[in-house]
PDB file of C-alpha atoms in Angstrom:
ATOM      1  CA  MET A   1       0.186  -0.005   0.045  1.00 40.00           C
ATOM      2  CA  ARG A   2       2.884   2.517   1.045  1.00 36.00           C
ATOM      3  CA  PRO A   3       4.421   2.415  -2.905  1.00 33.00           C
ATOM      4  CA  LEU A   4       0.940   3.573  -4.178  1.00 30.00           C
ATOM      5  CA  TYR A   5       0.725   6.326  -1.627  1.00 28.00           C
ATOM      6  CA  VAL A   6       4.255   7.415  -2.708  1.00 29.00           C
ATOM      7  CA  VAL A   7       2.992   7.329  -6.392  1.00 31.00           C
ATOM      8  CA  VAL A   8      -0.241   8.789  -6.126  1.00 31.00           C
ATOM      9  CA  LEU A   9       1.838  11.775  -4.011  1.00 30.00           C
ATOM     10  CA  LEU A  10       4.511  12.381  -6.465  1.00 32.00           C
ATOM     11  CA  LEU A  11       1.843  12.290  -9.090  1.00 32.00           C
ATOM     12  CA  GLY A  12      -0.683  15.056  -7.585  1.00 34.00           C
ATOM     13  CA  VAL A  13       2.986  17.249  -6.812  1.00 35.00           C
ATOM     14  CA  CYS A  14       4.195  16.782 -10.222  1.00 35.00           C
ATOM     15  CA  TYR A  15       1.045  17.475 -11.867  1.00 37.00           C
ATOM     16  CA  GLY A  16      -0.466  20.240  -9.611  1.00 39.00           C
ATOM     17  CA  LYS A  17       3.040  22.324  -9.955  1.00 36.00           C
ATOM     18  CA  THR A  18       3.019  21.921 -13.580  1.00 39.00           C
ATOM     19  CA  THR A  19      -0.562  22.700 -14.495  1.00 36.00           C
ATOM     20  CA  PRO A  20      -1.689  26.214 -13.936  1.00 40.00           C
ATOM     21  CA  PRO A  21      -5.633  26.610 -12.991  1.00 41.00           C
ATOM     22  CA  VAL A  22      -7.564  27.151 -16.332  1.00 38.00           C
ATOM     23  CA  ASN A  23      -8.388  30.809 -15.475  1.00 50.00           C
ATOM     24  CA  GLU A  24      -4.248  31.743 -14.677  1.00 62.00           C
ATOM     25  CA  VAL A  25      -2.355  33.333 -17.024  1.00 65.00           C
ATOM     26  CA  THR A  26       1.323  32.430 -17.534  1.00 76.00           C
ATOM     27  CA  LEU A  27       3.788  34.934 -18.056  1.00 76.00           C
ATOM     28  CA  PRO A  28       6.920  34.856 -19.831  1.00 74.00           C
ATOM     29  CA  VAL A  29       8.865  35.877 -16.690  1.00 82.00           C
ATOM     30  CA  SER A  30       7.875  35.478 -12.887  1.00 82.00           C
ATOM     31  CA  GLY A  31       9.725  36.089  -9.674  1.00 87.00           C
ATOM     32  CA  ALA A  32      12.676  38.025  -9.228  1.00 89.00           C
ATOM     33  CA  ALA A  33      12.996  38.494 -12.861  1.00 88.00           C
ATOM     34  CA  LEU A  34       9.426  39.893 -12.870  1.00 88.00           C
ATOM     35  CA  ASP A  35       9.881  42.147  -9.878  1.00 91.00           C
ATOM     36  CA  LYS A  36      12.872  43.495 -11.490  1.00 92.00           C
ATOM     37  CA  ILE A  37      11.095  44.388 -14.724  1.00 90.00           C
ATOM     38  CA  VAL A  38       8.602  45.866 -12.423  1.00 91.00           C
ATOM     39  CA  ASP A  39      10.695  47.837 -10.409  1.00 93.00           C
ATOM     40  CA  GLU A  40      12.910  49.230 -13.401  1.00 93.00           C
ATOM     41  CA  SER A  41       9.466  50.080 -15.343  1.00 91.00           C
ATOM     42  CA  PHE A  42       8.541  52.131 -12.286  1.00 94.00           C
ATOM     43  CA  LYS A  43      11.805  54.025 -12.020  1.00 94.00           C
ATOM     44  CA  ASN A  44      12.122  54.870 -15.658  1.00 90.00           C
ATOM     45  CA  VAL A  45       8.920  57.071 -15.409  1.00 92.00           C
ATOM     46  CA  ASP A  46       9.587  58.468 -11.953  1.00 95.00           C
ATOM     47  CA  SER A  47      12.317  60.879 -13.585  1.00 93.00           C
ATOM     48  CA  ASP A  48      12.088  62.833 -10.246  1.00 95.00           C
ATOM     49  CA  LYS A  49      12.816  59.743  -8.050  1.00 96.00           C
ATOM     50  CA  ASP A  50      10.750  60.653  -5.174  1.00 97.00           C
ATOM     51  CA  GLY A  51       8.770  57.369  -5.104  1.00 97.00           C
ATOM     52  CA  PHE A  52       5.802  58.559  -6.866  1.00 97.00           C
ATOM     53  CA  ILE A  53       4.955  58.776 -10.680  1.00 97.00           C
ATOM     54  CA  GLU A  54       2.609  62.138 -10.911  1.00 96.00           C
ATOM     55  CA  ARG A  55       0.856  62.945 -14.200  1.00 94.00           C
ATOM     56  CA  TYR A  56       3.385  64.958 -15.524  1.00 94.00           C
ATOM     57  CA  GLU A  57       5.977  62.447 -15.506  1.00 93.00           C
ATOM     58  CA  PHE A  58       3.898  59.633 -16.889  1.00 90.00           C
ATOM     59  CA  ASP A  59       2.685  62.300 -19.978  1.00 87.00           C
ATOM     60  CA  THR A  60       6.552  62.826 -20.562  1.00 89.00           C
ATOM     61  CA  LEU A  61       7.740  59.487 -20.506  1.00 87.00           C
ATOM     62  CA  VAL A  62       7.056  59.392 -24.519  1.00 89.00           C
ATOM     63  CA  ILE A  63       9.068  62.532 -24.671  1.00 90.00           C
ATOM     64  CA  VAL A  64      11.560  60.997 -22.923  1.00 89.00           C
ATOM     65  CA  ALA A  65      11.847  57.990 -24.830  1.00 91.00           C
ATOM     66  CA  ASP A  66      11.334  59.813 -28.367  1.00 94.00           C
ATOM     67  CA  SER A  67      15.057  59.986 -29.041  1.00 94.00           C
ATOM     68  CA  ASP A  68      14.851  61.653 -32.423  1.00 95.00           C
ATOM     69  CA  ASN A  69      12.267  64.315 -30.856  1.00 94.00           C
ATOM     70  CA  ASP A  70       9.650  63.760 -33.889  1.00 94.00           C
ATOM     71  CA  GLY A  71       6.889  63.656 -31.381  1.00 91.00           C
ATOM     72  CA  CYS A  72       6.493  59.752 -32.075  1.00 94.00           C
ATOM     73  CA  MET A  73       7.487  57.208 -29.916  1.00 95.00           C
ATOM     74  CA  THR A  74       8.682  53.990 -32.371  1.00 96.00           C
ATOM     75  CA  LEU A  75       8.777  50.798 -31.259  1.00 96.00           C
ATOM     76  CA  THR A  76      12.357  50.887 -31.560  1.00 95.00           C
ATOM     77  CA  GLU A  77      12.660  53.925 -29.461  1.00 95.00           C
ATOM     78  CA  TYR A  78      10.398  51.868 -26.832  1.00 93.00           C
ATOM     79  CA  GLU A  79      12.526  48.811 -26.831  1.00 93.00           C
ATOM     80  CA  GLY A  80      15.256  50.992 -25.791  1.00 91.00           C
ATOM     81  CA  PHE A  81      13.504  52.967 -22.829  1.00 89.00           C
ATOM     82  CA  SER A  82      11.442  49.868 -21.651  1.00 90.00           C
ATOM     83  CA  ALA A  83      12.959  47.787 -18.676  1.00 90.00           C
ATOM     84  CA  GLY A  84      10.729  44.916 -19.936  1.00 86.00           C
ATOM     85  CA  THR A  85      12.479  41.787 -22.409  1.00 87.00           C
ATOM     86  CA  LYS A  86      11.887  42.613 -25.707  1.00 91.00           C
ATOM     87  CA  ALA A  87       8.903  40.421 -26.254  1.00 90.00           C
ATOM     88  CA  ILE A  88       7.037  42.354 -23.547  1.00 90.00           C
ATOM     89  CA  ALA A  89       7.960  46.101 -24.856  1.00 92.00           C
ATOM     90  CA  ASP A  90       6.738  44.376 -28.466  1.00 93.00           C
ATOM     91  CA  MET A  91       3.277  43.383 -26.691  1.00 91.00           C
ATOM     92  CA  ILE A  92       2.620  46.630 -24.522  1.00 91.00           C
ATOM     93  CA  TYR A  93       3.761  48.755 -27.388  1.00 93.00           C
ATOM     94  CA  LYS A  94       1.341  47.184 -29.994  1.00 93.00           C
ATOM     95  CA  TYR A  95      -1.531  47.124 -27.342  1.00 92.00           C
ATOM     96  CA  PHE A  96      -1.098  51.172 -27.339  1.00 91.00           C
ATOM     97  CA  ASP A  97      -0.420  51.245 -31.086  1.00 94.00           C
ATOM     98  CA  PRO A  98      -3.600  49.157 -32.459  1.00 91.00           C
ATOM     99  CA  GLN A  99      -3.501  50.619 -35.784  1.00 94.00           C
ATOM    100  CA  ASN A 100       0.043  49.782 -36.652  1.00 95.00           C
ATOM    101  CA  THR A 101       1.123  53.387 -37.000  1.00 96.00           C
ATOM    102  CA  ASN A 102       4.655  53.103 -35.405  1.00 97.00           C
ATOM    103  CA  CYS A 103       4.054  55.845 -33.524  1.00 96.00           C
ATOM    104  CA  ILE A 104       2.733  56.399 -29.767  1.00 94.00           C
ATOM    105  CA  THR A 105       2.033  60.062 -28.435  1.00 93.00           C
ATOM    106  CA  VAL A 106       1.172  61.371 -25.162  1.00 90.00           C
ATOM    107  CA  ASP A 107      -2.511  61.059 -26.255  1.00 89.00           C
ATOM    108  CA  ASN A 108      -2.360  57.431 -27.023  1.00 88.00           C
ATOM    109  CA  VAL A 109      -1.062  56.690 -23.202  1.00 89.00           C
ATOM    110  CA  SER A 110      -2.476  59.642 -21.064  1.00 89.00           C
ATOM    111  CA  SER A 111      -5.586  57.899 -20.147  1.00 90.00           C
ATOM    112  CA  GLN A 112      -3.367  54.989 -18.346  1.00 92.00           C
ATOM    113  CA  PHE A 113      -2.313  57.516 -15.835  1.00 94.00           C
ATOM    114  CA  ASN A 114      -6.149  57.225 -14.447  1.00 94.00           C
ATOM    115  CA  LEU A 115      -6.270  53.643 -14.319  1.00 93.00           C
ATOM    116  CA  MET A 116      -2.756  53.232 -12.355  1.00 95.00           C
ATOM    117  CA  ASP A 117      -4.040  55.686 -10.085  1.00 97.00           C
ATOM    118  CA  ALA A 118      -6.454  53.402  -7.899  1.00 96.00           C
ATOM    119  CA  ASP A 119      -6.837  55.771  -5.105  1.00 97.00           C
ATOM    120  CA  LYS A 120      -7.280  58.903  -7.381  1.00 96.00           C
ATOM    121  CA  ASN A 121      -4.645  61.232  -5.659  1.00 97.00           C
ATOM    122  CA  GLY A 122      -2.532  62.239  -8.573  1.00 96.00           C
ATOM    123  CA  LYS A 123       0.537  60.130  -7.686  1.00 97.00           C
ATOM    124  CA  VAL A 124       0.814  56.673  -8.363  1.00 98.00           C
ATOM    125  CA  THR A 125       2.775  54.256  -5.859  1.00 97.00           C
ATOM    126  CA  THR A 126       4.785  51.546  -6.306  1.00 96.00           C
ATOM    127  CA  THR A 127       2.072  49.073  -5.483  1.00 97.00           C
ATOM    128  CA  GLU A 128      -0.330  50.945  -7.564  1.00 97.00           C
ATOM    129  CA  PHE A 129       1.903  50.585 -10.682  1.00 96.00           C
ATOM    130  CA  GLU A 130       2.953  46.978  -9.914  1.00 95.00           C
ATOM    131  CA  ASN A 131      -0.989  46.324  -9.734  1.00 96.00           C
ATOM    132  CA  TYR A 132      -1.708  48.279 -13.166  1.00 95.00           C
ATOM    133  CA  TYR A 133       1.400  46.478 -15.224  1.00 92.00           C
ATOM    134  CA  LEU A 134       0.750  42.970 -13.704  1.00 92.00           C
ATOM    135  CA  SER A 135      -2.851  43.436 -14.983  1.00 93.00           C
ATOM    136  CA  LEU A 136      -2.207  44.734 -18.201  1.00 92.00           C
ATOM    137  CA  LEU A 137       0.685  42.073 -18.494  1.00 91.00           C
ATOM    138  CA  LYS A 138      -1.980  39.077 -17.855  1.00 91.00           C
ATOM    139  CA  THR A 139      -4.507  41.121 -19.896  1.00 90.00           C
ATOM    140  CA  LEU A 140      -2.197  40.705 -22.918  1.00 89.00           C
ATOM    141  CA  TYR A 141      -0.810  37.302 -22.635  1.00 86.00           C
ATOM    142  CA  SER A 142      -4.067  35.929 -22.026  1.00 87.00           C
ATOM    143  CA  GLN A 143      -5.127  37.344 -25.350  1.00 73.00           C
ATOM    144  CA  PRO A 144      -4.864  35.067 -28.534  1.00 68.00           C
ATOM    145  CA  MET A 145      -1.978  35.648 -30.356  1.00 55.00           C
TER     146      MET A 145
END
């Protein structure tokens, strides 16, 4: 009886660990790597380094990333600015450029600040940013490719 119990236990542990629930989204990175991407992404936008993202910082992120100063942040410029992997950067960029114009302006992303600022105090905390960023990634990775 004991060998059967061990086999059932091992199958349960192995199967349970490798098969996510049906409604769970598997992201391409996790753990410390994902934490680093979220942290570095926050720091990229928090230009005054006060630990909050204010609207002016968020609205100027396109201008900061727009290396040729033509008013458009291209995919290549975003990839250079993004703390995420190239695959994550590409998915986020395409989400904000659904017409495939290769031009994201401040107007394309400005409304996202209100989604990030959960308590509506005009400042996005690291927790609010993390919740927004992870929610965005889960949305993007749950859509058919």
